[in-house]
């Protein structure tokens, strides 16, 4: 399937970006940049969590829940941003725990965005990501043992070379060196958008 970042360029992605932009007063380029950074990090956190049997069972159960899946994806325009944020706050609390504030701060610092806007974008993005995963899981009849492959497919090609940096961010408390690493992950090592996650999402422009 297409990676989660490829989906941002679809009509569904455009609907989500427009909704997030209206909710945060951030322009669409900033929303796209924040999502380009946040979504692979959230997927990386899931991959980290499912390394334990308990974590895999927990994610499998969550993805089987009726509140995730095609319902949100097919009704994205009509879903309230506040409802997405409320659900997303629960997801992020479970997924990132005490790392959430550090990750929000890192994204904000890297992209020069207001932390409250980044936090809102993350909360709205979390249920969207869960719904994409749940929908794909259902279509492919993926069981708990296959979640790693499912996450890899949704993460797309960017995940292969950025996995170590994502793990660095999730494993450390966050300092200047981590922010530098993440900046390289997003913008490419030359920090001009030619490589990395954001460069790939924008076609290397």
XYZ file of N, CA and C in Angstrom:
615
model
N 0.835 -1.195 0.000
C 0.000 0.000 0.000
C 0.871 1.246 0.000
N 0.263 2.396 -0.269
C 0.996 3.659 -0.209
C 1.384 3.950 1.236
N 2.493 4.658 1.416
C 2.911 5.014 2.765
C 1.964 6.071 3.319
N 2.017 6.258 4.640
C 1.153 7.239 5.281
C 1.445 8.643 4.755
N 2.700 8.926 4.392
C 3.029 10.250 3.872
C 2.486 10.448 2.459
N 2.436 9.371 1.674
C 1.828 9.461 0.344
C 0.349 9.820 0.449
N -0.293 9.342 1.500
C -1.721 9.597 1.666
C -2.011 11.073 1.920
N -1.003 11.814 2.378
C -1.204 13.248 2.604
C -1.459 13.991 1.305
N -1.036 13.402 0.191
C -1.224 14.037 -1.108
C -2.534 13.625 -1.783
N -3.353 12.841 -1.090
C -4.651 12.430 -1.623
C -5.728 13.412 -1.159
N -6.934 13.237 -1.664
C -8.039 14.113 -1.241
C -8.311 13.960 0.250
N -8.151 12.750 0.771
C -8.343 12.544 2.204
C -7.295 13.316 2.996
N -6.053 13.266 2.529
C -4.992 14.010 3.192
C -5.235 15.507 3.143
N -5.704 15.970 1.999
C -6.010 17.397 1.856
C -7.136 17.813 2.798
N -8.137 16.945 2.951
C -9.232 17.237 3.879
C -8.715 17.351 5.314
N -7.821 16.428 5.667
C -7.278 16.447 7.023
C -6.427 17.692 7.256
N -5.563 18.011 6.299
C -4.695 19.186 6.435
C -5.526 20.462 6.543
N -6.594 20.558 5.753
C -7.476 21.725 5.822
C -8.147 21.821 7.186
N -8.583 20.684 7.711
C -9.237 20.659 9.029
C -8.245 21.065 10.120
N -7.026 20.525 10.046
C -6.004 20.857 11.040
C -5.590 22.317 10.939
N -5.525 22.838 9.717
C -5.153 24.239 9.506
C -6.209 25.166 10.117
N -7.468 24.845 9.906
C -8.555 25.652 10.460
C -8.558 25.589 11.984
N -8.225 24.433 12.524
C -8.250 24.242 13.969
C -7.097 24.944 14.673
N -5.945 25.048 13.998
C -4.744 25.589 14.640
C -4.331 26.965 14.128
N -4.936 27.421 13.033
C -4.538 28.670 12.370
C -3.130 28.607 11.788
N -2.589 27.407 11.621
C -1.302 27.223 10.952
C -1.559 27.056 9.458
N -0.608 27.518 8.631
C -0.805 27.337 7.189
C -0.588 25.880 6.794
N -1.036 25.552 5.605
C -1.028 24.147 5.178
C 0.383 23.589 5.035
N 1.345 24.442 4.662
C 2.730 23.968 4.557
C 3.261 23.546 5.919
N 2.941 24.326 6.952
C 3.373 23.974 8.304
C 2.708 22.690 8.776
N 1.431 22.541 8.469
C 0.726 21.313 8.848
C 1.383 20.110 8.175
N 1.665 20.227 6.885
C 2.282 19.129 6.140
C 3.653 18.782 6.709
N 4.426 19.821 7.038
C 5.764 19.590 7.582
C 5.691 18.887 8.937
N 4.759 19.327 9.791
C 4.608 18.701 11.107
C 4.169 17.245 10.980
N 3.243 16.982 10.058
C 2.793 15.609 9.830
C 3.918 14.751 9.264
N 4.718 15.343 8.376
C 5.836 14.610 7.798
C 6.824 14.148 8.844
N 6.899 14.898 9.927
C 7.779 14.528 11.028
C 7.088 13.626 12.044
N 5.827 13.959 12.354
C 5.137 13.280 13.442
C 4.699 11.857 13.114
N 4.168 11.644 11.911
C 3.604 10.330 11.594
C 4.634 9.205 11.627
N 5.838 9.388 11.043
C 6.844 8.325 11.172
C 7.273 8.088 12.621
N 7.268 9.158 13.434
C 7.618 9.001 14.851
C 6.552 8.173 15.565
N 5.291 8.437 15.282
C 4.212 7.657 15.901
C 4.276 6.195 15.474
N 4.563 5.970 14.191
C 4.717 4.590 13.713
C 5.915 3.927 14.373
N 6.986 4.697 14.544
C 8.173 4.158 15.217
C 7.885 3.788 16.657
N 7.063 4.598 17.325
C 6.684 4.281 18.705
C 5.866 2.996 18.760
N 4.990 2.813 17.772
C 4.209 1.577 17.710
C 5.125 0.372 17.501
N 6.093 0.514 16.593
C 7.024 -0.589 16.336
C 7.805 -0.937 17.596
N 8.166 0.088 18.344
C 8.897 -0.126 19.580
C 8.022 -0.863 20.595
N 6.757 -0.447 20.677
C 5.845 -1.040 21.665
C 5.528 -2.503 21.373
N 5.428 -2.874 20.076
C 5.014 -4.253 19.762
C 6.166 -5.253 19.853
N 7.329 -4.785 20.292
C 8.435 -5.720 20.505
C 8.146 -6.644 21.686
N 7.205 -6.228 22.541
C 6.780 -7.097 23.633
C 5.434 -7.716 23.276
N 5.173 -8.886 23.803
C 3.917 -9.582 23.507
C 2.728 -8.773 23.992
N 2.866 -8.156 25.168
C 1.788 -7.338 25.721
C 1.510 -6.138 24.828
N 2.576 -5.509 24.329
C 2.416 -4.355 23.455
C 1.746 -4.719 22.150
N 2.121 -5.863 21.587
C 1.521 -6.316 20.332
C 0.045 -6.630 20.523
N -0.295 -7.283 21.625
C -1.696 -7.613 21.892
C -2.525 -6.348 22.102
N -1.914 -5.352 22.761
C -2.614 -4.099 23.022
C -2.932 -3.358 21.724
N -1.939 -3.265 20.821
C -2.168 -2.589 19.547
C -3.164 -3.366 18.696
N -3.050 -4.688 18.701
C -3.961 -5.523 17.914
C -5.410 -5.311 18.373
N -5.606 -5.254 19.685
C -6.945 -5.031 20.242
C -7.467 -3.652 19.855
N -6.597 -2.648 19.923
C -7.014 -1.277 19.592
C -7.411 -1.162 18.124
N -6.664 -1.824 17.258
C -6.949 -1.745 15.823
C -8.201 -2.536 15.436
N -8.616 -3.442 16.300
C -9.846 -4.199 16.057
C -11.081 -3.466 16.566
N -10.867 -2.380 17.293
C -11.980 -1.613 17.861
C -12.776 -0.933 16.747
N -14.091 -0.969 16.859
C -14.966 -0.407 15.825
C -14.796 1.096 15.630
N -14.267 1.797 16.635
C -14.139 3.250 16.506
C -13.006 3.645 15.566
N -12.150 2.677 15.223
C -11.103 2.923 14.239
C -11.492 2.244 12.923
N -10.837 2.625 11.849
C -11.110 1.982 10.572
C -11.769 2.916 9.574
N -12.592 2.339 8.727
C -13.143 3.086 7.590
C -14.134 4.169 7.985
N -14.730 4.081 9.162
C -15.738 5.064 9.568
C -15.166 6.473 9.576
N -14.012 6.649 10.184
C -13.381 7.970 10.217
C -12.886 8.372 8.833
N -12.282 7.430 8.123
C -11.689 7.745 6.824
C -12.744 8.208 5.818
N -13.922 7.610 5.860
C -14.960 7.951 4.889
C -15.787 9.165 5.299
N -15.644 9.592 6.549
C -16.433 10.733 7.043
C -15.541 11.837 7.599
N -14.320 11.914 7.096
C -13.337 12.823 7.671
C -13.796 14.276 7.647
N -14.447 14.693 6.563
C -14.881 16.091 6.453
C -15.877 16.473 7.543
N -16.739 15.543 7.914
C -17.802 15.856 8.865
C -17.401 15.649 10.323
N -16.291 14.950 10.571
C -15.858 14.698 11.949
C -15.320 15.993 12.557
N -15.720 16.275 13.791
C -15.258 17.477 14.472
C -13.790 17.351 14.873
N -13.039 18.437 14.687
C -11.633 18.444 15.082
C -11.487 18.175 16.578
N -12.425 18.690 17.360
C -12.362 18.501 18.820
C -12.539 17.028 19.199
N -13.379 16.316 18.449
C -13.574 14.892 18.721
C -12.307 14.104 18.381
N -11.661 14.466 17.275
C -10.416 13.803 16.901
C -9.333 14.070 17.943
N -9.269 15.308 18.412
C -8.257 15.676 19.407
C -8.471 14.933 20.719
N -9.729 14.806 21.119
C -10.050 14.109 22.366
C -9.623 12.649 22.306
N -9.929 11.995 21.190
C -9.520 10.601 21.009
C -8.009 10.508 20.869
N -7.422 11.465 20.133
C -5.983 11.460 19.919
C -5.191 11.628 21.195
N -5.724 12.414 22.113
C -5.034 12.618 23.394
C -4.886 11.300 24.143
N -5.926 10.469 24.085
C -5.869 9.157 24.737
C -4.839 8.262 24.049
N -4.844 8.286 22.711
C -3.916 7.442 21.947
C -2.473 7.844 22.235
N -2.205 9.142 22.214
C -0.843 9.625 22.444
C -0.374 9.329 23.864
N -1.293 9.440 24.810
C -0.932 9.128 26.188
C -0.477 7.691 26.331
N -1.176 6.792 25.648
C -0.808 5.373 25.694
C 0.458 5.098 24.879
N 0.557 5.753 23.737
C 1.642 5.457 22.798
C 2.970 6.090 23.199
N 2.925 7.344 23.626
C 4.160 8.084 23.905
C 4.428 8.301 25.394
N 3.369 8.282 26.196
C 3.553 8.494 27.626
C 4.241 9.825 27.915
N 5.224 9.789 28.790
C 5.913 11.016 29.184
C 6.811 11.576 28.090
N 6.995 10.833 26.999
C 7.796 11.326 25.875
C 7.031 12.351 25.035
N 5.723 12.436 25.238
C 4.894 13.268 24.367
C 5.330 14.731 24.379
N 5.576 15.276 25.552
C 5.962 16.688 25.649
C 7.298 16.942 24.963
N 8.252 16.031 25.167
C 9.565 16.189 24.549
C 9.479 16.122 23.033
N 8.667 15.205 22.519
C 8.517 15.065 21.069
C 7.829 16.291 20.482
N 6.805 16.784 21.176
C 6.135 18.008 20.727
C 7.117 19.173 20.681
N 7.921 19.296 21.714
C 8.906 20.381 21.780
C 9.941 20.236 20.671
N 10.379 19.018 20.407
C 11.380 18.777 19.369
C 10.846 19.145 17.982
N 9.616 18.726 17.701
C 9.011 19.062 16.410
C 8.846 20.578 16.285
N 8.365 21.210 17.348
C 8.189 22.652 17.328
C 9.498 23.388 17.098
N 10.556 22.945 17.786
C 11.865 23.588 17.636
C 12.439 23.377 16.239
N 12.288 22.161 15.728
C 12.836 21.834 14.415
C 12.152 22.621 13.304
N 10.835 22.782 13.416
C 10.061 23.431 12.357
C 9.717 24.879 12.677
N 10.195 25.368 13.827
C 9.910 26.750 14.248
C 8.409 27.003 14.309
N 7.710 26.068 14.950
C 6.260 26.167 15.099
C 5.889 26.278 16.571
N 4.745 26.876 16.837
C 4.214 26.978 18.186
C 3.936 25.580 18.729
N 4.383 25.310 19.951
C 4.221 23.972 20.516
C 2.760 23.587 20.689
N 1.904 24.545 20.999
C 0.483 24.225 21.162
C -0.129 23.779 19.836
N 0.337 24.377 18.731
C -0.143 23.957 17.411
C 0.333 22.549 17.100
N 1.601 22.275 17.398
C 2.151 20.936 17.162
C 1.382 19.909 17.975
N 1.097 20.236 19.229
C 0.350 19.320 20.090
C -1.032 19.028 19.508
N -1.698 20.062 19.005
C -3.023 19.876 18.408
C -2.958 19.001 17.157
N -1.935 19.230 16.336
C -1.766 18.439 15.110
C -1.524 16.971 15.449
N -0.678 16.727 16.446
C -0.401 15.357 16.867
C -1.674 14.664 17.348
N -2.454 15.372 18.139
C -3.689 14.777 18.678
C -4.680 14.452 17.571
N -4.763 15.316 16.558
C -5.670 15.053 15.446
C -5.146 13.939 14.538
N -3.816 13.869 14.411
C -3.215 12.876 13.509
C -3.292 11.460 14.066
N -3.263 11.321 15.377
C -3.218 9.984 15.985
C -4.416 9.113 15.600
N -5.670 9.595 15.723
C -6.797 8.733 15.313
C -6.832 8.478 13.807
N -6.341 9.445 13.009
C -6.274 9.216 11.561
C -5.320 8.068 11.261
N -4.164 8.094 11.890
C -3.184 7.024 11.693
C -3.747 5.681 12.143
N -4.401 5.654 13.288
C -4.992 4.405 13.784
C -6.038 3.876 12.815
N -6.804 4.783 12.223
C -7.847 4.352 11.286
C -7.260 3.798 9.996
N -6.179 4.431 9.518
C -5.491 3.910 8.328
C -4.959 2.508 8.612
N -4.341 2.330 9.768
C -3.799 1.022 10.139
C -4.915 -0.011 10.307
N -5.991 0.386 10.980
C -7.092 -0.545 11.216
C -7.749 -0.972 9.910
N -7.915 -0.016 9.002
C -8.521 -0.331 7.708
C -7.656 -1.309 6.923
N -6.350 -1.054 6.904
C -5.447 -1.933 6.172
C -5.341 -3.302 6.833
N -5.358 -3.312 8.144
C -5.297 -4.573 8.895
C -6.500 -5.447 8.556
N -7.662 -4.816 8.477
C -8.882 -5.550 8.166
C -8.846 -6.099 6.742
N -8.405 -5.271 5.794
C -8.366 -5.693 4.396
C -7.424 -6.865 4.182
N -6.302 -6.855 4.905
C -5.288 -7.900 4.721
C -5.413 -9.024 5.749
N -6.401 -8.919 6.658
C -6.608 -9.919 7.696
C -5.322 -10.161 8.498
N -4.692 -9.067 8.907
C -3.421 -9.148 9.645
C -3.704 -9.510 11.101
N -2.958 -10.474 11.615
C -3.063 -10.870 13.011
C -1.955 -10.199 13.824
N -1.967 -10.436 15.105
C -1.000 -9.801 16.001
C 0.444 -10.021 15.547
N 0.738 -11.221 15.067
C 2.107 -11.553 14.666
C 2.563 -10.796 13.415
N 1.605 -10.256 12.657
C 1.958 -9.563 11.421
C 1.965 -8.050 11.535
N 1.834 -7.524 12.755
C 1.751 -6.077 12.929
C 3.023 -5.351 12.511
N 4.172 -6.000 12.724
C 5.436 -5.376 12.340
C 5.496 -5.102 10.851
N 5.081 -6.071 10.060
C 5.070 -5.900 8.601
C 4.047 -4.852 8.178
N 2.900 -4.826 8.866
C 1.882 -3.823 8.570
C 2.421 -2.420 8.812
N 3.092 -2.230 9.944
C 3.648 -0.917 10.271
C 4.736 -0.521 9.276
N 5.535 -1.495 8.862
C 6.576 -1.216 7.859
C 5.965 -0.745 6.548
N 4.869 -1.389 6.134
C 4.253 -1.036 4.855
C 3.647 0.358 4.907
N 3.056 0.717 6.051
C 2.462 2.036 6.195
C 3.540 3.107 6.352
N 4.644 2.734 6.985
C 5.747 3.677 7.150
C 6.384 3.984 5.806
N 6.406 3.012 4.894
C 6.948 3.243 3.561
C 8.465 3.251 3.530
N 9.010 3.683 2.420
C 10.455 3.633 2.216
C 11.216 4.535 3.173
N 10.587 5.593 3.677
C 11.293 6.507 4.571
C 11.709 5.809 5.855
N 10.954 4.788 6.261
C 11.233 4.132 7.520
C 12.563 3.420 7.561
N 13.023 2.911 6.432
C 14.225 2.094 6.419
C 15.459 2.861 6.877
N 15.678 4.059 6.309
C 16.889 4.777 6.660
C 16.713 5.736 7.823
N 15.487 5.969 8.264
C 15.264 6.893 9.362
C 14.935 6.184 10.675
N 14.849 4.858 10.660
C 14.432 4.118 11.841
C 15.341 4.373 13.032
N 16.661 4.412 12.796
C 17.585 4.600 13.910
C 17.419 5.970 14.550
N 17.135 6.985 13.750
C 16.931 8.322 14.294
C 15.625 8.415 15.068
N 14.600 7.733 14.562
C 13.330 7.713 15.278
C 13.510 7.025 16.623
N 14.246 5.921 16.640
C 14.495 5.221 17.892
C 15.298 6.087 18.851
N 16.255 6.861 18.307
C 17.036 7.772 19.142
C 16.123 8.757 19.844
N 15.190 9.310 19.101
C 14.258 10.278 19.668
C 13.386 9.630 20.734
N 12.931 8.414 20.499
C 12.050 7.739 21.444
C 12.797 7.236 22.675
N 14.105 6.965 22.522
C 14.879 6.403 23.614
C 15.484 7.451 24.535
N 15.682 8.668 24.039
C 16.360 9.684 24.829
C 15.379 10.715 25.351
N 15.844 11.475 26.324
C 14.996 12.493 26.930
C 14.900 13.737 26.059
N 15.829 13.910 25.147
C 15.770 15.056 24.239
C 16.746 16.141 24.633
N 17.646 16.490 23.746
C 18.563 17.598 23.963
C 18.921 18.152 22.596
N 19.871 19.066 22.542
C 20.226 19.693 21.276
C 20.664 18.710 20.220
N 21.431 17.686 20.611
C 21.940 16.735 19.624
C 20.815 15.922 19.013
N 19.809 15.586 19.811
C 18.665 14.842 19.286
C 17.899 15.704 18.292
N 17.716 16.980 18.626
C 17.012 17.887 17.716
C 17.779 18.020 16.405
N 19.098 18.091 16.466
C 19.907 18.141 15.248
C 19.710 16.884 14.417
N 19.690 15.738 15.081
C 19.484 14.474 14.377
C 18.131 14.448 13.680
N 17.115 14.918 14.404
C 15.770 14.894 13.841
C 15.650 15.881 12.688
N 16.315 17.033 12.799
C 16.317 17.992 11.704
C 16.898 17.348 10.450
N 17.964 16.573 10.611
C 18.543 15.860 9.478
C 17.598 14.821 8.922
N 16.845 14.167 9.827
C 15.894 13.155 9.405
C 14.808 13.763 8.536
N 14.366 14.964 8.890
C 13.264 15.588 8.179
C 13.713 16.273 6.903
N 14.765 17.055 7.000
C 15.142 17.886 5.860
C 16.268 17.298 5.015
N 16.805 16.163 5.422
C 17.985 15.663 4.737
C 19.204 16.292 5.385
N 20.338 15.700 5.183
C 21.523 16.164 5.898
C 21.933 17.586 5.538
N 21.550 18.064 4.347
C 21.891 19.436 3.991
C 20.853 20.437 4.496
N 19.763 19.933 5.126
C 18.726 20.769 5.725
C 18.067 21.702 4.708
N 18.012 21.303 3.463
C 17.374 22.127 2.429
C 16.159 21.434 1.814
N 15.751 20.337 2.401
C 14.553 19.664 1.907
C 14.823 18.714 0.761
N 16.080 18.470 0.423
C 16.365 17.617 -0.711
C 16.315 16.143 -0.397
N 16.328 15.798 0.881
C 16.305 14.399 1.262
C 15.497 14.247 2.534
N 15.639 13.092 3.198
C 14.890 12.897 4.425
C 13.399 12.768 4.166
N 12.641 12.696 5.236
C 11.212 12.464 5.134
C 10.504 13.598 4.413
N 10.749 14.822 4.839
C 10.033 15.942 4.239
C 10.426 16.151 2.786
N 11.710 16.003 2.498
C 12.155 16.143 1.111
C 11.483 15.121 0.213
N 11.336 13.898 0.717
C 10.670 12.861 -0.064
C 9.204 13.163 -0.263
N 8.566 13.695 0.787
C 7.141 13.989 0.702
C 6.869 15.123 -0.282
N 7.803 16.074 -0.370
C 7.632 17.206 -1.249
C 8.294 17.001 -2.601
N 8.694 15.798 -2.870
C 9.294 15.500 -4.155
C 10.702 16.041 -4.301
N 11.385 16.220 -3.177
C 12.760 16.680 -3.217
C 12.901 18.135 -3.566
N 11.820 18.901 -3.436
C 11.852 20.327 -3.773
C 12.363 21.133 -2.600
